[in-house]
Coordinates of C-alpha atoms and ligand atoms in Angstrom, one line a residue:
G1 CA -81.7 -19.3 23.8
S2 CA -81.4 -20.7 27.4
K3 CA -77.6 -19.6 28.1
G4 CA -78.2 -16.5 29.6
Q5 CA -80.5 -18.2 32.4
G6 CA -78.7 -21.6 33.2
G7 CA -74.9 -20.8 32.0
N8 CA -73.2 -23.7 29.5
H9 CA -74.5 -26.8 31.7
Y10 CA -78.2 -26.1 31.0
S11 CA -77.5 -25.4 27.4
F12 CA -75.8 -28.5 26.9
Y13 CA -78.6 -30.7 28.8
T14 CA -81.2 -29.0 26.4
A15 CA -79.1 -29.8 23.3
E16 CA -78.7 -33.9 24.9
M17 CA -82.3 -33.6 25.4
G18 CA -83.1 -32.3 22.0
A19 CA -80.9 -34.5 20.3
Q20 CA -82.7 -37.6 21.9
A21 CA -86.2 -36.0 21.1
Y22 CA -85.2 -35.8 17.8
E23 CA -83.3 -39.2 17.4
H24 CA -87.0 -40.7 18.8
L25 CA -89.1 -39.0 16.6
R26 CA -86.9 -40.1 13.6
M27 CA -87.0 -43.4 14.6
E28 CA -90.6 -43.5 15.1
G29 CA -91.0 -42.1 11.3
A30 CA -88.6 -44.7 10.3
L31 CA -90.5 -47.4 11.8
Q32 CA -93.9 -46.0 10.6
R33 CA -92.4 -46.0 6.9
A34 CA -91.1 -49.8 7.5
L35 CA -94.3 -51.0 8.2
Q36 CA -96.0 -49.3 5.1
R37 CA -92.9 -50.3 2.7
Q38 CA -93.1 -53.7 3.7
E39 CA -89.7 -54.0 5.6
F40 CA -90.4 -56.4 8.2
L41 CA -89.8 -60.1 8.1
L42 CA -90.0 -62.7 10.2
H43 CA -87.3 -65.2 10.9
Y44 CA -88.5 -68.7 12.8
Q45 CA -86.3 -70.5 15.3
P46 CA -86.6 -74.1 15.6
V47 CA -88.2 -75.5 19.3
V48 CA -86.6 -78.8 19.6
D49 CA -88.0 -82.1 21.7
I50 CA -84.8 -82.6 23.8
G51 CA -85.7 -86.6 24.0
S52 CA -86.3 -87.1 20.6
G53 CA -84.4 -84.1 18.7
V54 CA -87.3 -83.5 16.7
V55 CA -88.2 -80.0 15.8
T56 CA -91.7 -79.5 17.3
G57 CA -92.4 -76.2 16.7
V58 CA -90.8 -72.7 15.8
E59 CA -90.8 -69.2 17.1
A60 CA -91.6 -66.5 15.0
L61 CA -89.0 -63.8 15.5
L62 CA -89.4 -60.2 13.9
R63 CA -87.0 -58.6 11.8
W64 CA -86.3 -55.4 10.1
Q65 CA -84.6 -55.0 6.8
P66 CA -84.6 -51.7 5.7
L67 CA -83.9 -51.1 1.9
D68 CA -79.9 -50.9 1.2
R69 CA -79.0 -51.3 5.0
E70 CA -78.2 -53.8 7.4
M71 CA -81.1 -55.8 9.3
V72 CA -81.9 -54.4 12.5
S73 CA -82.5 -56.5 15.8
P74 CA -85.8 -56.3 17.7
A75 CA -83.6 -55.3 20.7
E76 CA -83.2 -52.1 18.7
F77 CA -86.5 -51.2 17.9
I78 CA -89.2 -53.2 19.8
P79 CA -88.7 -50.5 23.0
L80 CA -89.5 -47.9 20.9
A81 CA -92.2 -49.4 19.1
E82 CA -93.8 -50.1 22.4
E83 CA -93.3 -46.5 23.6
T84 CA -95.1 -44.9 20.6
G85 CA -97.9 -47.6 20.6
L86 CA -96.3 -48.6 16.9
I87 CA -96.2 -52.2 18.5
V88 CA -99.8 -52.6 18.0
P89 CA -100.0 -52.6 14.1
I90 CA -96.7 -54.0 13.7
G91 CA -97.6 -56.9 16.1
D92 CA -100.4 -57.5 14.4
W93 CA -98.8 -58.0 11.0
V94 CA -96.8 -60.5 13.0
L95 CA -99.4 -62.2 14.1
A96 CA -101.1 -62.5 10.6
T97 CA -98.0 -63.2 9.0
A98 CA -96.9 -66.1 11.6
M99 CA -100.3 -67.6 11.1
R100 CA -100.6 -67.4 7.4
Q101 CA -97.3 -69.4 7.6
Q102 CA -98.4 -72.5 9.9
K103 CA -101.1 -72.9 7.3
A104 CA -98.7 -72.7 4.6
W105 CA -96.5 -75.2 5.9
V106 CA -99.7 -77.6 6.7
D107 CA -100.8 -76.7 2.9
A108 CA -97.2 -77.8 1.7
G109 CA -97.8 -81.3 3.1
L110 CA -95.2 -80.7 6.0
P111 CA -96.0 -82.3 9.3
P112 CA -98.0 -80.1 11.5
V113 CA -95.5 -77.5 13.3
R114 CA -96.3 -75.4 16.3
V115 CA -96.1 -71.8 15.5
S116 CA -95.2 -69.4 18.7
V117 CA -95.4 -65.5 18.6
N118 CA -94.5 -63.1 21.2
L119 CA -96.8 -60.5 22.0
S120 CA -96.1 -57.4 23.8
A121 CA -97.9 -56.1 26.9
R122 CA -99.4 -53.5 24.8
Q123 CA -100.9 -55.8 22.6
F124 CA -102.2 -58.2 25.3
L125 CA -103.5 -55.8 27.4
G126 CA -104.3 -52.4 25.3
Q127 CA -106.7 -54.0 22.8
D128 CA -108.7 -56.8 22.4
V129 CA -106.3 -59.6 21.2
A130 CA -108.6 -62.5 22.0
Q131 CA -111.2 -60.9 19.5
R132 CA -108.4 -60.4 17.2
V133 CA -106.9 -63.9 17.3
G134 CA -110.3 -65.3 16.5
V135 CA -110.8 -63.1 13.2
L136 CA -107.3 -64.1 12.2
L137 CA -108.0 -68.0 12.8
K138 CA -111.0 -67.7 10.3
E139 CA -109.2 -65.7 7.9
T140 CA -105.7 -67.6 7.8
G141 CA -106.9 -70.9 8.6
C142 CA -104.4 -71.4 11.0
D143 CA -105.1 -74.6 13.2
P144 CA -105.5 -73.2 16.9
A145 CA -104.0 -76.4 18.2
F146 CA -100.8 -75.4 16.5
L147 CA -100.5 -72.1 17.9
T148 CA -98.7 -70.8 21.0
L149 CA -98.8 -66.9 22.1
E150 CA -95.8 -66.1 24.2
I151 CA -96.3 -63.4 26.9
T152 CA -94.0 -62.2 30.0
E153 CA -94.8 -62.4 33.7
S154 CA -94.7 -58.5 33.9
V155 CA -97.8 -58.4 31.9
L156 CA -99.7 -61.2 34.2
M157 CA -98.8 -59.1 37.2
E158 CA -99.4 -55.6 35.5
N159 CA -103.5 -56.5 35.3
P160 CA -103.9 -60.1 36.4
V161 CA -107.7 -59.6 36.1
A162 CA -107.7 -58.4 32.4
A163 CA -104.8 -61.0 31.9
T164 CA -106.7 -64.1 33.2
E165 CA -110.1 -63.0 31.1
T166 CA -108.0 -62.8 28.0
M167 CA -106.2 -66.1 28.4
G168 CA -109.4 -67.7 29.3
R169 CA -111.0 -66.7 25.9
L170 CA -107.8 -68.1 24.3
A171 CA -107.6 -71.0 25.8
A172 CA -111.0 -71.3 24.9
M173 CA -110.4 -71.3 21.1
G174 CA -107.7 -73.9 21.8
V175 CA -104.8 -71.6 21.5
Q176 CA -101.7 -72.2 24.0
L177 CA -99.8 -69.9 26.1
A178 CA -96.5 -69.6 27.1
I179 CA -94.5 -67.6 29.8
D180 CA -91.4 -66.1 28.1
D181 CA -88.1 -65.2 29.8
F182 CA -89.6 -66.8 33.0
G183 CA -87.6 -66.2 36.4
T184 CA -86.7 -62.6 35.2
G185 CA -89.9 -61.0 36.5
Y186 CA -91.1 -61.0 39.7
S187 CA -94.0 -63.8 39.5
S188 CA -94.2 -66.8 41.8
L189 CA -94.8 -70.3 40.4
A190 CA -97.5 -70.5 42.9
S191 CA -99.2 -67.4 41.5
L192 CA -98.7 -69.1 38.0
K193 CA -101.5 -71.6 39.1
R194 CA -104.4 -69.3 38.4
F195 CA -103.7 -68.8 34.9
P196 CA -104.3 -71.1 32.0
I197 CA -100.6 -71.8 31.0
H198 CA -99.3 -74.3 28.6
S199 CA -95.5 -73.6 28.8
L200 CA -92.7 -71.8 30.6
K201 CA -89.5 -70.7 29.0
I202 CA -86.8 -70.5 30.9
D203 CA -84.7 -67.2 30.4
R204 CA -81.4 -67.7 28.3
S205 CA -79.9 -65.7 31.5
F206 CA -80.3 -68.9 33.2
V207 CA -79.1 -71.1 31.0
M208 CA -76.2 -69.2 29.9
D209 CA -74.1 -70.2 33.0
L210 CA -75.6 -73.4 33.9
T211 CA -72.7 -75.4 33.7
Q212 CA -70.5 -73.0 35.5
D213 CA -72.8 -71.6 37.9
A214 CA -74.3 -73.8 40.7
D215 CA -77.0 -71.0 41.4
D216 CA -78.2 -70.9 38.1
A217 CA -78.2 -74.7 37.8
A218 CA -80.1 -74.8 40.6
I219 CA -82.7 -72.6 39.4
V220 CA -83.0 -74.3 36.2
N221 CA -83.9 -77.5 38.3
A222 CA -85.9 -75.9 40.7
V223 CA -88.0 -74.5 37.8
I224 CA -88.3 -77.7 35.7
A225 CA -89.4 -79.7 38.6
L226 CA -91.9 -77.4 39.9
A227 CA -93.2 -76.8 36.3
H228 CA -93.6 -80.5 36.0
S229 CA -95.4 -80.8 39.4
M230 CA -97.9 -78.3 37.8
K231 CA -98.2 -80.2 34.8
L232 CA -96.4 -77.5 32.7
N233 CA -94.2 -78.0 29.6
V234 CA -90.7 -76.4 30.2
I235 CA -88.7 -75.1 27.2
A236 CA -85.0 -73.7 27.6
E237 CA -84.1 -70.7 25.7
G238 CA -80.4 -69.9 24.3
V239 CA -78.9 -73.1 24.5
E240 CA -75.2 -72.7 23.0
T241 CA -73.3 -75.6 24.0
Q242 CA -73.5 -79.5 24.4
E243 CA -72.6 -79.3 28.0
Q244 CA -75.7 -77.2 28.4
L245 CA -78.0 -79.6 26.4
A246 CA -76.5 -82.6 28.1
F247 CA -77.5 -81.0 31.7
L248 CA -81.0 -79.8 30.4
Q249 CA -81.3 -83.6 28.9
Q250 CA -80.5 -85.2 32.6
H251 CA -82.7 -83.1 34.4
G252 CA -85.8 -83.4 32.2
C253 CA -86.6 -80.2 30.7
D254 CA -88.6 -80.5 27.6
Q255 CA -88.0 -78.5 24.8
M256 CA -85.0 -76.1 23.9
Q257 CA -84.1 -73.8 21.3
G258 CA -80.7 -72.3 20.9
Y259 CA -77.9 -72.0 18.5
C260 CA -76.5 -75.3 19.1
F261 CA -79.2 -76.4 17.2
S262 CA -80.1 -73.5 15.3
R263 CA -80.3 -69.4 14.7
P264 CA -83.5 -68.0 13.4
V265 CA -83.9 -68.8 9.9
A266 CA -85.9 -67.4 7.3
P267 CA -89.3 -70.0 6.2
Q268 CA -87.4 -71.7 3.8
G269 CA -85.0 -73.1 5.9
I270 CA -87.6 -74.4 8.3
E271 CA -89.5 -75.8 5.6
A272 CA -86.2 -77.6 4.5
M273 CA -85.5 -78.5 7.8
L274 CA -89.2 -80.4 8.2
R275 CA -89.0 -81.8 4.9
R276 CA -85.2 -84.0 5.7
E277 CA -87.4 -84.8 9.2
A278 CA -90.4 -85.9 7.1
Ligands
C2E301 P1 -87.5 -63.5 23.0 O1 -89.1 -63.9 22.7 O2 -87.2 -64.3 24.5 O3 -86.6 -64.5 21.8 C1 -85.5 -64.9 22.1 C2 -84.2 -64.7 21.8 O4 -83.0 -64.8 22.0 C3 -84.3 -63.9 20.2 O5 -83.5 -63.1 20.0 C4 -83.1 -65.4 19.7 O6 -82.7 -65.1 18.5 C5 -82.5 -65.3 20.8 N1 -81.4 -66.5 21.0 C6 -81.8 -67.7 20.6 N2 -81.2 -68.9 20.8 C7 -80.2 -68.0 21.0 C8 -78.8 -68.7 21.8 O7 -78.5 -69.8 21.7 N3 -78.1 -67.7 21.7 C9 -78.4 -66.2 22.0 N4 -77.4 -65.5 22.2 N5 -79.5 -65.8 21.3 C10 -80.4 -66.8 21.4 P2 -84.3 -61.9 19.0 O8 -84.8 -62.4 17.8 O9 -83.1 -60.6 19.0 O10 -85.2 -61.3 19.6 C11 -85.2 -60.4 20.7 C12 -86.2 -60.1 21.8 O11 -87.2 -59.3 20.9 C13 -87.3 -61.4 21.7 O12 -87.0 -62.5 22.8 C14 -88.8 -60.9 22.3 O13 -88.9 -60.6 23.6 C15 -88.6 -59.8 20.9 N6 -89.4 -60.1 19.8 C16 -89.0 -60.4 18.9 N7 -90.0 -60.6 17.7 C17 -90.9 -59.9 18.5 C18 -92.4 -59.8 18.1 O14 -92.9 -60.2 16.9 N8 -93.3 -59.1 18.9 C19 -92.8 -58.6 19.9 N9 -93.7 -58.1 20.9 N10 -91.7 -58.7 20.6 C20 -90.6 -59.5 19.9
MG302 MG1 -90.1 -65.5 22.9
MG303 MG1 -87.4 -65.5 26.1
MG304 MG1 -86.6 -61.5 25.6

C-alpha cells in the first residue's frame, strides 16, 4: 500500500524488509522449537599437545540437526540466537551437556580430558554465569579442573569490570578461561594481564596462510612469544596442513586443533580416540 507515496522503489524496499523480517521470525521460531524438540547436539574436536601428539582436551561445538533436513552449522544460527536472546537457553543446554559428558568419560574409565565450552557475550555478561556454573558443577559432577570456558576479546573489552569479576569467581572455582579467536579483536596482550586467563587461542585466519604470508607468520610468532612471557598456554586453531603443524612445533606453540588431526566428531568418536591412547 506504499506505492502511492514512495513509488516503486519504496514499495520494493519495504517488500525486501518484510521478507527479511519474516525470515528472521521464521528462524527464531525454528530455533525455539529446536530446543524443545531436542534437535541440538554437540560434536567435539580434539585439542592436541603439539609436542607429544596426545589428545589433552576437546572443544564442544554446537550442531543443529533438524528432523529430515541437513545439519545446520553454528555460523548460520548463532548470530540470530545471539540477537534474539535464545543463545541463553541454548548456551545453558550446551554447558550442562558438555559438563555431563566430561563426567561420563571419567566414569567410563577414560583418562581425564579437558572440555572447552564456548560462551557467547550475552551468556557471559548478561546472566550470572559464575553462579550457574557453580550449580552445574554440583549437578553434573564435572571436575572444574578439567573445564575451560572460551570467551572472545570483545567480551572482555565490552565490560572489563563485570568480566573481571565473573572471571575471578570462575577461577576461584578452579575453572580455566581461554580467549578464543585471539588476534581478531581489539585487546592488546598487555591489557590481558589484568584478567585471570589461562590460554590464548590463535584465530584460524592467522594459521591459514602461515606458511605463505610472512606477516601472519610474524603475528603467530609474536603471540606465542608474548603469551609465554605472560605464562599463558597457546593453542592454534584451524591447523590443516603438516607444514602449518611443523611451523607451530618449531615456534613452541603448546597445542593445536584442526582438520589435520581431526574434525569435530560425535562423542563416540572421541571415546574411541581416548581408548586407543590409553
Ligand atoms: P570457534 O569457537 O572458534 O570454533 C572453531 C571452529 O573452527 C569450529 O567451527 C571448527 O569446526 C572449525 N575448525 C576447526 N579446525 C578447523 C580446520 O582445520 N579448518 C577449518 N576450516 N575449520 C576448522 P564450527 O563448529 O562451525 O563453529 C563456528 C563457531 O561457532 C565457533 O568458533 C564458535 O564461535 C561458535 N560456536 C560453536 N558452538 C558454540 C556454542 O556452543 N556456543 C556459542 N556461543 N558459540 C558456539
Ligand atoms: Mg571456541
Ligand atoms: Mg576460535
Ligand atoms: Mg569463532
